[in-house]
Short mmCIF file of C-alpha atoms in Angstrom, two decimals:
data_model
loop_
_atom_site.label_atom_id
_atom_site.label_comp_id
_atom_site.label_asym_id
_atom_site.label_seq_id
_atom_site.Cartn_x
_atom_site.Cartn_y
_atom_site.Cartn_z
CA UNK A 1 -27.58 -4.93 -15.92
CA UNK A 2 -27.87 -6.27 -19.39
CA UNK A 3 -31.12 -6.39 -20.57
CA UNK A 4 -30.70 -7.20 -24.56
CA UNK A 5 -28.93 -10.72 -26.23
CA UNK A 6 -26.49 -8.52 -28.72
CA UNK A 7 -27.81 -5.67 -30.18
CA UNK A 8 -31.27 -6.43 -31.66
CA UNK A 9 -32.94 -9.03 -28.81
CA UNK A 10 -34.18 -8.63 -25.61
CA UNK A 11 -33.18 -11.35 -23.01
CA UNK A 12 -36.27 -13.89 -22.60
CA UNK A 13 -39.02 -12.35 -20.03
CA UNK A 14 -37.94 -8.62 -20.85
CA UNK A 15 -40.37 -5.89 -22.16
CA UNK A 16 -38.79 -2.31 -23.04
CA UNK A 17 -41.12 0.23 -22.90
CA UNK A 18 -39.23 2.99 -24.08
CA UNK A 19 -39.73 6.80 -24.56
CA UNK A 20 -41.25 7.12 -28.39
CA UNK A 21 -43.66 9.81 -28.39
CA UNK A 22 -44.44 13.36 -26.23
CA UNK A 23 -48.09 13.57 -25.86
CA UNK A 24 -48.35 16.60 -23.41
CA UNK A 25 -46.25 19.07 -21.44
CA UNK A 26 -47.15 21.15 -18.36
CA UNK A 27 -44.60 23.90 -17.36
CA UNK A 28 -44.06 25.26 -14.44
CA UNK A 29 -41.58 28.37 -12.88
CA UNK A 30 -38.95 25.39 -11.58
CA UNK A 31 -40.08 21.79 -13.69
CA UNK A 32 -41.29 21.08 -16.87
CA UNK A 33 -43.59 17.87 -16.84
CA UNK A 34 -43.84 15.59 -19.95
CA UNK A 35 -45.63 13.05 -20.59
CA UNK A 36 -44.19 10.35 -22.90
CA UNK A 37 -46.01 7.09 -24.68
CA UNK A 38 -43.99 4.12 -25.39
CA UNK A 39 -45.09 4.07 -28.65
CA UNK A 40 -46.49 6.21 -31.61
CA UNK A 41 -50.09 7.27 -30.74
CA UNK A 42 -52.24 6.85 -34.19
CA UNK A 43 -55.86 7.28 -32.58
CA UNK A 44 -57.52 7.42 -29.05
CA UNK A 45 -57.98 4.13 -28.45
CA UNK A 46 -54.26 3.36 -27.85
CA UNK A 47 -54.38 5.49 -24.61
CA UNK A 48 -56.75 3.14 -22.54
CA UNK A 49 -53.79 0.78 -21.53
CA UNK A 50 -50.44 1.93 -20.31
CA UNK A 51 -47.65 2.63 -19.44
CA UNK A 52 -47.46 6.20 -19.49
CA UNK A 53 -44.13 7.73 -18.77
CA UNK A 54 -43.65 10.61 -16.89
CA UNK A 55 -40.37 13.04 -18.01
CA UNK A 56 -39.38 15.93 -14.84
CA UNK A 57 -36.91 18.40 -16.59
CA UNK A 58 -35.22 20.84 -12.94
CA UNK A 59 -32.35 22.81 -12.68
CA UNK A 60 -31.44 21.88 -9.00
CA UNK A 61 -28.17 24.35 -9.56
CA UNK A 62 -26.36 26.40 -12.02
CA UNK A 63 -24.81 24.69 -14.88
CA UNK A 64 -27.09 21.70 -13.71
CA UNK A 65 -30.28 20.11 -15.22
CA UNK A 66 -32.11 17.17 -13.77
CA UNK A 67 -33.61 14.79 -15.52
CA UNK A 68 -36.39 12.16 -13.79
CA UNK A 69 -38.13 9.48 -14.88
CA UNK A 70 -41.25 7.64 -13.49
CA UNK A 71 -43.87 4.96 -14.49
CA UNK A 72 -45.49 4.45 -10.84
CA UNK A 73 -46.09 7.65 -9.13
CA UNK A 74 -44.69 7.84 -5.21
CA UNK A 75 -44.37 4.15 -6.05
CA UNK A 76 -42.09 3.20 -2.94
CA UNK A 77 -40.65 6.40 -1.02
CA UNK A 78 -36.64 6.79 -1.73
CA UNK A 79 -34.84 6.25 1.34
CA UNK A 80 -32.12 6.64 2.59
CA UNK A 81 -31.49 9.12 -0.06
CA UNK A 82 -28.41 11.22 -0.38
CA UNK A 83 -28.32 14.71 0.86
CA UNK A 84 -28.01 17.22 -2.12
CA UNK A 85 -27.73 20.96 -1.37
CA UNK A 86 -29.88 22.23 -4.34
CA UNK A 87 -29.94 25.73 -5.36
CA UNK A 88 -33.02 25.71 -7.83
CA UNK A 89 -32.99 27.88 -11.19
CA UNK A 90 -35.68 28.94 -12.63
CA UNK A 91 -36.97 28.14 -16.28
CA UNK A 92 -37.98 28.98 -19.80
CA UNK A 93 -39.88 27.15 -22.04
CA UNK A 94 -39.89 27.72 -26.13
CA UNK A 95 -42.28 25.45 -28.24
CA UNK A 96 -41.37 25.50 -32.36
CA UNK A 97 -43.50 23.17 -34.47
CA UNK A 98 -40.52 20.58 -34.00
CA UNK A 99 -39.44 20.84 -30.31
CA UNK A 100 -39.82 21.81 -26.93
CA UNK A 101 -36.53 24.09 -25.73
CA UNK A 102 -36.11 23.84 -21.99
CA UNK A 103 -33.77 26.90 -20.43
CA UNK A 104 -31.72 27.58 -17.48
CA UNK A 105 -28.83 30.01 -17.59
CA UNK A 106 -26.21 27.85 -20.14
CA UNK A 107 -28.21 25.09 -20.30
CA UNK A 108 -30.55 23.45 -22.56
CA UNK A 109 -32.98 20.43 -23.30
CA UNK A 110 -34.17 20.20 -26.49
CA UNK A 111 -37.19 17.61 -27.10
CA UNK A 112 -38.43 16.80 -30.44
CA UNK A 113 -42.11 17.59 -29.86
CA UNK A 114 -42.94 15.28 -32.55
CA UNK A 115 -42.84 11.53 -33.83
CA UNK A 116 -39.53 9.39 -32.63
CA UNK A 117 -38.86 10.84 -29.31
CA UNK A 118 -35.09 12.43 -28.19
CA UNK A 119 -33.80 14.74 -25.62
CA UNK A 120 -30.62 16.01 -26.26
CA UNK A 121 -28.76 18.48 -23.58
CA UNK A 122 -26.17 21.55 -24.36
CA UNK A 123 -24.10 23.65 -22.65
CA UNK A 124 -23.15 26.90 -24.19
CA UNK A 125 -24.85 24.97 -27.24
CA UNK A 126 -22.36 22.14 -27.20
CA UNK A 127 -24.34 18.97 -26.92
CA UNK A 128 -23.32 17.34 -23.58
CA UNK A 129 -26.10 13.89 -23.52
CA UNK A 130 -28.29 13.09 -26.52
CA UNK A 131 -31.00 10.29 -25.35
CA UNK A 132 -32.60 9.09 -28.66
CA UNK A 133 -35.78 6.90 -29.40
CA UNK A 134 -36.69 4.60 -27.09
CA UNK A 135 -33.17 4.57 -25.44
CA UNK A 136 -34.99 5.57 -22.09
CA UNK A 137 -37.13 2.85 -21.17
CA UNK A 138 -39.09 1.20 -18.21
CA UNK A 139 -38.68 -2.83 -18.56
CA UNK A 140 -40.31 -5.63 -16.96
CA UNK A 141 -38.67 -8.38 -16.60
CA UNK A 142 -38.41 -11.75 -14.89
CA UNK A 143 -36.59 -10.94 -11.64
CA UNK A 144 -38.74 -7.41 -11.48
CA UNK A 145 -39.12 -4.12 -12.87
CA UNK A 146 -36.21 -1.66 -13.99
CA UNK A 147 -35.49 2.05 -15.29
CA UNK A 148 -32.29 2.57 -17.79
CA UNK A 149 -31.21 5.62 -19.99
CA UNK A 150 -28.58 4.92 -22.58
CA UNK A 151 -26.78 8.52 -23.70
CA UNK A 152 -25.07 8.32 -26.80
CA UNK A 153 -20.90 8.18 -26.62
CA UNK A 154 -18.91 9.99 -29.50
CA UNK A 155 -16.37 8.37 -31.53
CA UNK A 156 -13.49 10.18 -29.50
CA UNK A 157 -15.39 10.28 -26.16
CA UNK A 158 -14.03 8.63 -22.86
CA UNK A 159 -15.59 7.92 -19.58
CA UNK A 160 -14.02 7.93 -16.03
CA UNK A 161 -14.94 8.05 -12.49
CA UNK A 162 -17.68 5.75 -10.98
CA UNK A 163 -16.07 6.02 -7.18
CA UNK A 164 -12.94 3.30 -6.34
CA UNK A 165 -12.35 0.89 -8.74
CA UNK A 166 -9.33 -1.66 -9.64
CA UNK A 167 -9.97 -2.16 -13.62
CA UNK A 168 -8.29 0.40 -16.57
CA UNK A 169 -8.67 3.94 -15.81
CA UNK A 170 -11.10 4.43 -19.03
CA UNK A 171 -14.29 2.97 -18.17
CA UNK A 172 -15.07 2.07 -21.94
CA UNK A 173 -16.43 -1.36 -22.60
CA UNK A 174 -16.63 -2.38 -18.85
CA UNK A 175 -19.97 -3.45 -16.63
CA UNK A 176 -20.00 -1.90 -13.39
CA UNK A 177 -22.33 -2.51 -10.41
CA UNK A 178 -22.24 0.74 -7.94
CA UNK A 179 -22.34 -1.45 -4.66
CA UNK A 180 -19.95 -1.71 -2.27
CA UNK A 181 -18.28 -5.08 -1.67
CA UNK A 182 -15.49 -6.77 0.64
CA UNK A 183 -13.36 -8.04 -2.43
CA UNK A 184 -10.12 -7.28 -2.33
CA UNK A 185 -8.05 -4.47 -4.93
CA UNK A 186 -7.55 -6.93 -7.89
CA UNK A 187 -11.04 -7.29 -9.49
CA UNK A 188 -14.14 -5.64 -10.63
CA UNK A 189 -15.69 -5.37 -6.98
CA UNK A 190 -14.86 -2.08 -4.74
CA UNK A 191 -15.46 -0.75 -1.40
CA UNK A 192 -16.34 2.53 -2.31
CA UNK A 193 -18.40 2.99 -5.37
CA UNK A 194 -20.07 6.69 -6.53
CA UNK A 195 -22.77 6.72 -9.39
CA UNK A 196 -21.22 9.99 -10.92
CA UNK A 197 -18.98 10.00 -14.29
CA UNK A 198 -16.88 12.68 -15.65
CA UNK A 199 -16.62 12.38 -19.80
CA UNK A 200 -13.70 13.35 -21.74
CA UNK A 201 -15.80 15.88 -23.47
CA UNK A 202 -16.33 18.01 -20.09
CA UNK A 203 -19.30 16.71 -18.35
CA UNK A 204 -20.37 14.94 -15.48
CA UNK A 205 -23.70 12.32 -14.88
CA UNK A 206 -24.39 11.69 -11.34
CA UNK A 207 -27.14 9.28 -10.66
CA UNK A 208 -29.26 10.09 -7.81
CA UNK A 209 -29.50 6.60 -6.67
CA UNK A 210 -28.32 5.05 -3.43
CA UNK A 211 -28.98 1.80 -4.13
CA UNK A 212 -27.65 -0.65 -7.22
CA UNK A 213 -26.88 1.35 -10.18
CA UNK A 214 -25.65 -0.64 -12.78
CA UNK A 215 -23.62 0.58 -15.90
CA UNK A 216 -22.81 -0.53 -19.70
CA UNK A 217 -20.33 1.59 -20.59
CA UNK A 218 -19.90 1.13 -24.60
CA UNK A 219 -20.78 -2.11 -23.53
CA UNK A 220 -23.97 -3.48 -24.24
CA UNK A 221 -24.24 -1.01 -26.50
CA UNK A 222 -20.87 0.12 -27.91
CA UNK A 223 -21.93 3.66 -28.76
CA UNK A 224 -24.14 4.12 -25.54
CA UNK A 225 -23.42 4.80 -21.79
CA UNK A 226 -26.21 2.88 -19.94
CA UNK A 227 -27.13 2.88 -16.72
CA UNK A 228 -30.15 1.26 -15.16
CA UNK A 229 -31.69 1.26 -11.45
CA UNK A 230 -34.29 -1.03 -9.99
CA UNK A 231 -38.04 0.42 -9.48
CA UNK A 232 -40.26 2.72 -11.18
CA UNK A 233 -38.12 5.37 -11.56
CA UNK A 234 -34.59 7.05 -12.83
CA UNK A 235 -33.49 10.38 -11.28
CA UNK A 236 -29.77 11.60 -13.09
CA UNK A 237 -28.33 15.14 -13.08
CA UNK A 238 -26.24 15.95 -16.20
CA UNK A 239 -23.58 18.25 -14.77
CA UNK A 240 -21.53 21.08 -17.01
CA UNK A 241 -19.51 24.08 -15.88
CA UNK A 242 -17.42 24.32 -19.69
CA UNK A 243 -14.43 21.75 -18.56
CA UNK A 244 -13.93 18.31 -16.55
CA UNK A 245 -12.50 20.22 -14.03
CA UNK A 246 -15.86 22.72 -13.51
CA UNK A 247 -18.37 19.65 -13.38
CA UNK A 248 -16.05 17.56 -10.91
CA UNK A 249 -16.33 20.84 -8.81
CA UNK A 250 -20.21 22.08 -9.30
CA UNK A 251 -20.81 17.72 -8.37
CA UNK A 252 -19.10 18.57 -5.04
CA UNK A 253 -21.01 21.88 -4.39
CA UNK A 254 -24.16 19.90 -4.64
CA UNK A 255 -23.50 16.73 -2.88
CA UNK A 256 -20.82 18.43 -0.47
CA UNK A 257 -17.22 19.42 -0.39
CA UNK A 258 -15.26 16.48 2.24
CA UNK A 259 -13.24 18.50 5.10
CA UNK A 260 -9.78 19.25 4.30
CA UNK A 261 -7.72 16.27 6.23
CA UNK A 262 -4.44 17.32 8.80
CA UNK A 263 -1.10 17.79 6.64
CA UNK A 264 0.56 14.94 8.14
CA UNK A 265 -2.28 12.04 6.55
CA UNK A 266 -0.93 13.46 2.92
CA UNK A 267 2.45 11.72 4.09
CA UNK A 268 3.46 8.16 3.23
CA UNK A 269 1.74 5.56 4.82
CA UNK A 270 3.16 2.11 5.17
CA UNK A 271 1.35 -0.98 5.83
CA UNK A 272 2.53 -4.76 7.28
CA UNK A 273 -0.48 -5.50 4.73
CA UNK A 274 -1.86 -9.33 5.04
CA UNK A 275 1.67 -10.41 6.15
CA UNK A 276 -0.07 -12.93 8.69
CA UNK A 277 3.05 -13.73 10.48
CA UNK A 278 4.78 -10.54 12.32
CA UNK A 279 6.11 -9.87 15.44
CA UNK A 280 7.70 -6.37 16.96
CA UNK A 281 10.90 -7.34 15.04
CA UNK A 282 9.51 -7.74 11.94
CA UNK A 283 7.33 -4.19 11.72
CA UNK A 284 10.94 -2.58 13.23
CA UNK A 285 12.47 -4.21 10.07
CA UNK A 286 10.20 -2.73 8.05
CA UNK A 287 10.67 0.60 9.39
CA UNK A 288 14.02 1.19 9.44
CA UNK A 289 14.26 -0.16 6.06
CA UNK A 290 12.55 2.91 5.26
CA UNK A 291 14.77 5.51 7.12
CA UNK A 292 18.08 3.65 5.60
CA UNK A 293 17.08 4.09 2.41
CA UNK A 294 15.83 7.80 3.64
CA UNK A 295 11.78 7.77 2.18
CA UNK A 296 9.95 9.70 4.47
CA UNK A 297 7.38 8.16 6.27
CA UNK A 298 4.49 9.45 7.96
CA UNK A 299 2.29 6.58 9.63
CA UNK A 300 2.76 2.77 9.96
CA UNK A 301 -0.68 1.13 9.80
CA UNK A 302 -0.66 -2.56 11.86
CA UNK A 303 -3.34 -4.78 9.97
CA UNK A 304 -5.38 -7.45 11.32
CA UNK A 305 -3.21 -9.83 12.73
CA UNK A 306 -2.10 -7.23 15.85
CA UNK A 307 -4.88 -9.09 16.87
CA UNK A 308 -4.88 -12.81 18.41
CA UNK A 309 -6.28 -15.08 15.82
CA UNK A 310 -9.79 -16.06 15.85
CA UNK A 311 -10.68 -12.63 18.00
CA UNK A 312 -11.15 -10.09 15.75
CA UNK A 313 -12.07 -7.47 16.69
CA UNK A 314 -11.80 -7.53 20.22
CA UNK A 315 -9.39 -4.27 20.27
CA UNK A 316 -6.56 -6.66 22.33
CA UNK A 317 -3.00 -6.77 21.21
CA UNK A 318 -1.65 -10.24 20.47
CA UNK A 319 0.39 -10.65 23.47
CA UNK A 320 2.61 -13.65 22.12
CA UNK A 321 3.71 -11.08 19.19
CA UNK A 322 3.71 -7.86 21.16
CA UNK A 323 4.38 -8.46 24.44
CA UNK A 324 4.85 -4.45 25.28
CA UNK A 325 2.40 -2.66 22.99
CA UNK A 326 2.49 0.65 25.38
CA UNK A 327 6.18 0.66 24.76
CA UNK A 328 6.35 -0.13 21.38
CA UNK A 329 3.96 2.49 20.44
CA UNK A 330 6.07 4.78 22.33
CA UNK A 331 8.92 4.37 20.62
CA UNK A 332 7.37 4.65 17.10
CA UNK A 333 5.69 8.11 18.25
CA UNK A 334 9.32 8.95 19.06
CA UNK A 335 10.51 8.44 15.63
CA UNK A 336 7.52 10.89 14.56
CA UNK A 337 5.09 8.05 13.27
CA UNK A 338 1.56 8.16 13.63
CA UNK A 339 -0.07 4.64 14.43
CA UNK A 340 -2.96 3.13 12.74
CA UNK A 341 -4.91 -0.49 13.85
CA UNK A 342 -6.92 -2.40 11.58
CA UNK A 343 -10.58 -3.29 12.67
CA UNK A 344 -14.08 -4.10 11.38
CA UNK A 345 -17.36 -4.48 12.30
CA UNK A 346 -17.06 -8.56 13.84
CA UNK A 347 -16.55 -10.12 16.63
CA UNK A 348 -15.45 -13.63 16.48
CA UNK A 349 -17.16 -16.24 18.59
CA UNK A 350 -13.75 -16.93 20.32
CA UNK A 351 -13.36 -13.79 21.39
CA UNK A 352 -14.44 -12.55 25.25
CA UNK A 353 -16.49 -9.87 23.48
CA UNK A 354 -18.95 -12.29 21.67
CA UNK A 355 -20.88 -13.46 24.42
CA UNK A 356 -21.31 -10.35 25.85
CA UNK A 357 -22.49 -8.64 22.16
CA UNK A 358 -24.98 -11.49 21.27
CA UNK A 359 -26.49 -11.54 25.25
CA UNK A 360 -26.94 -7.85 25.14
CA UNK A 361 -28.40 -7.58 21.24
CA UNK A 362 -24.94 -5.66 19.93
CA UNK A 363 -25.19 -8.00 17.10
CA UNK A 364 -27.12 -8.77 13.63
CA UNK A 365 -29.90 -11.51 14.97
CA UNK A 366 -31.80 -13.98 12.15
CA UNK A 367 -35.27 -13.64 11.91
CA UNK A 368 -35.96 -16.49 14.32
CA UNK A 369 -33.60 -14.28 17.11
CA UNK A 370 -30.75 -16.15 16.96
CA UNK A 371 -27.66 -14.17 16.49
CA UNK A 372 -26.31 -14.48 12.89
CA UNK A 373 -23.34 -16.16 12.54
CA UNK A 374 -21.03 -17.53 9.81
CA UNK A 375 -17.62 -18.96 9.53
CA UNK A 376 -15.74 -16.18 6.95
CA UNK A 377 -12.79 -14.64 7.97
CA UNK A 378 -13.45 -16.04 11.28
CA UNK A 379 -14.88 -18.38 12.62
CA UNK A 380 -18.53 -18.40 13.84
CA UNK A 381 -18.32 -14.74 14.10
CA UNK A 382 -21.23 -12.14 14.66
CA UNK A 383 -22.20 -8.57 12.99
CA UNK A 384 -21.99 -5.46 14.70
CA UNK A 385 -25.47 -4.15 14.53
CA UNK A 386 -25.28 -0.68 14.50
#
């Protein structure tokens, strides 16, 4: 989300209350607690009216520090919440007249103890994230309240990642919303979006944020990787390990390594796609196409219209375009092709499954108990509620 007109404005009905000023620590074996003002502190008086921010400094893992951010304390619990298998380090704590220096194996956050505020991590003493004044910031605005962090982006330095996504490769100058979306492969919306980034210069920032996360990549600010959540707080975990390659893989030992799938779903697949007209001739056609001009091929995936039309997803072949599905399938298990069936989570009203789903409360219901219904994709169709 954009919260600024250009560079120097804030949109109308936005307040930035950004990090300016340290005005206490407490340390502890496993978290450092700071507390931040979002503004310089000249006398006593100033601290009668908030906000004050609250800065948690972890190291859930090796070669990873956590960084959280909160105005509201316990404001509104965080659920559902991703499961994280968190190995906790302990920590040192080193205050100069300039800075607090904040330890953990490799790892380091540096805070200038005094005047404009900054936090700046290192790895091996190679500055991974620099956060500078007032670039983390709670805001107010007119459709409610936010948290953002904007980390500083070097002249040479690329970002990638973010889960599925259909735009260029380098993530550089684009806006992306981490929520999952029906929208087809040819735009900005994906199906499967992650709030974790790997940067050119061998790190990794995974927001720990199930809900919208929103990013300006060299965007609204061209020097700045932003990302903002809704709420009254900002939880990100700046990942090292000394190469891309080392963060991707301490990322998956703390949100989990996915089981290794069978050999043969590495294989080609091939796919009849949206073709809305096809029969048993035509998906022959496009197999053997495939064996004449000898590319392997591993599975043949049938898409929606296996189905009759206006009864998706009632798991019944269309018997007008596959008269003999048993002995079809046969045949294509016999040429040493798995089988895959498109289906999602909606019945439409045509189909024999409907009535029985909305009598027996299978499906998504309004708030007045009548089952919700629209006409996209098909018509007058309900919602598996699972």
């Amino acid at each position: 989300m954009k919260f600024t007109d250009g560079y120097w404005m804030p949109k109308p009905g936005v307040t930035v209350y950004g990090c300016a000023e340290i005005r206490d620590v407490i340390f502890s074996e496993y978290k450092v607690e700071l507390f931040i003002a979002p503004f310089e502190v000249t006398h006593r008086g100033q601290t009668l009216a908030g906000p004050l921010l609250t800065l948690e400094i972890t190291a859930p893992r090796l070669d990873i520090m956590g960084i959280k951010y909160y105005h509201y304390k316990n404001a509104m619990p965080k659920d559902p919440a991703f499961e994280l298998y968190l190995e906790p380090q302990k920590l040192t704590l080193e205050e100069t007249d300039e800075e607090y220096i904040i330890c953990a194996g490799k790892m380091k956050a540096t805070l200038r103890r005094k005047g404009n505020y900054s936090l700046t991590v290192t790895y091996e003493d190679k500055q991974l994230i620099k956060s500078g004044y007032r670039q983390a910031a709670y805001l107010t605005t007119n459709n409610g309240v936010f948290f953002r962090d904007r980390l500083d982006l070097g002249v040479d330095e690329y970002i990638y990642g973010l889960g599925e996504r259909f735009t260029p490769f380098v993530k550089n100058g684009q806006s992306v919303d981490i929520w999952n979306e029906d929208g087809g492969t040819s735009s900005d919306i994906a199906y499967k979006n992650v709030p974790f980034y790997v940067s050119s210069k061998g790190y990794g920032v995974f927001v720990n944020h199930p809900e919208l996360v929103s990013y300006e990549i060299a965007c609204e600010s061209a020097t700045r990787a932003q990302f903002s959540v809704p709420g009254e707080e900002l939880e990100y975990y700046v990942i090292a390990g000394g190469c891309g390659k080392a963060a991707i893989s301490n990322y998956c030992a703390m949100t989990g390594m996915p089981p290794l799938p069978p050999a043969w779903s590495f294989g080609l697949w091939l796919s009849t796609s949206f073709t809305t007209n096809y029969d048993e001739n035509t998906v022959n056609s496009f197999i053997d196409g495939m064996f004449e001009r000898e590319i392997p091929l591993t599975v043949f995936h049938y898409d929606c219209f296996w189905m009759k039309e206006y009864e998706w997803c009632n798991f019944s072949w269309d018997e007008a375009m596959f008269p003999e599905p048993a002995a079809m399938l046969k045949r294509l298990h016999e040429k040493g092709l798995r089988v895959c069936v498109w289906i999602n989570p909606y019945i439409g009203q045509k189909s024999p499954l409907f009535d029985e789903g909305s009598k027996k409360g299978y499906l998504l219901k309004r708030t007045d108990g009548t089952t919700w219904q629209w006409d996209r994709w098909q018509p007058g169709m309900g919602i598996v509620d699972f």
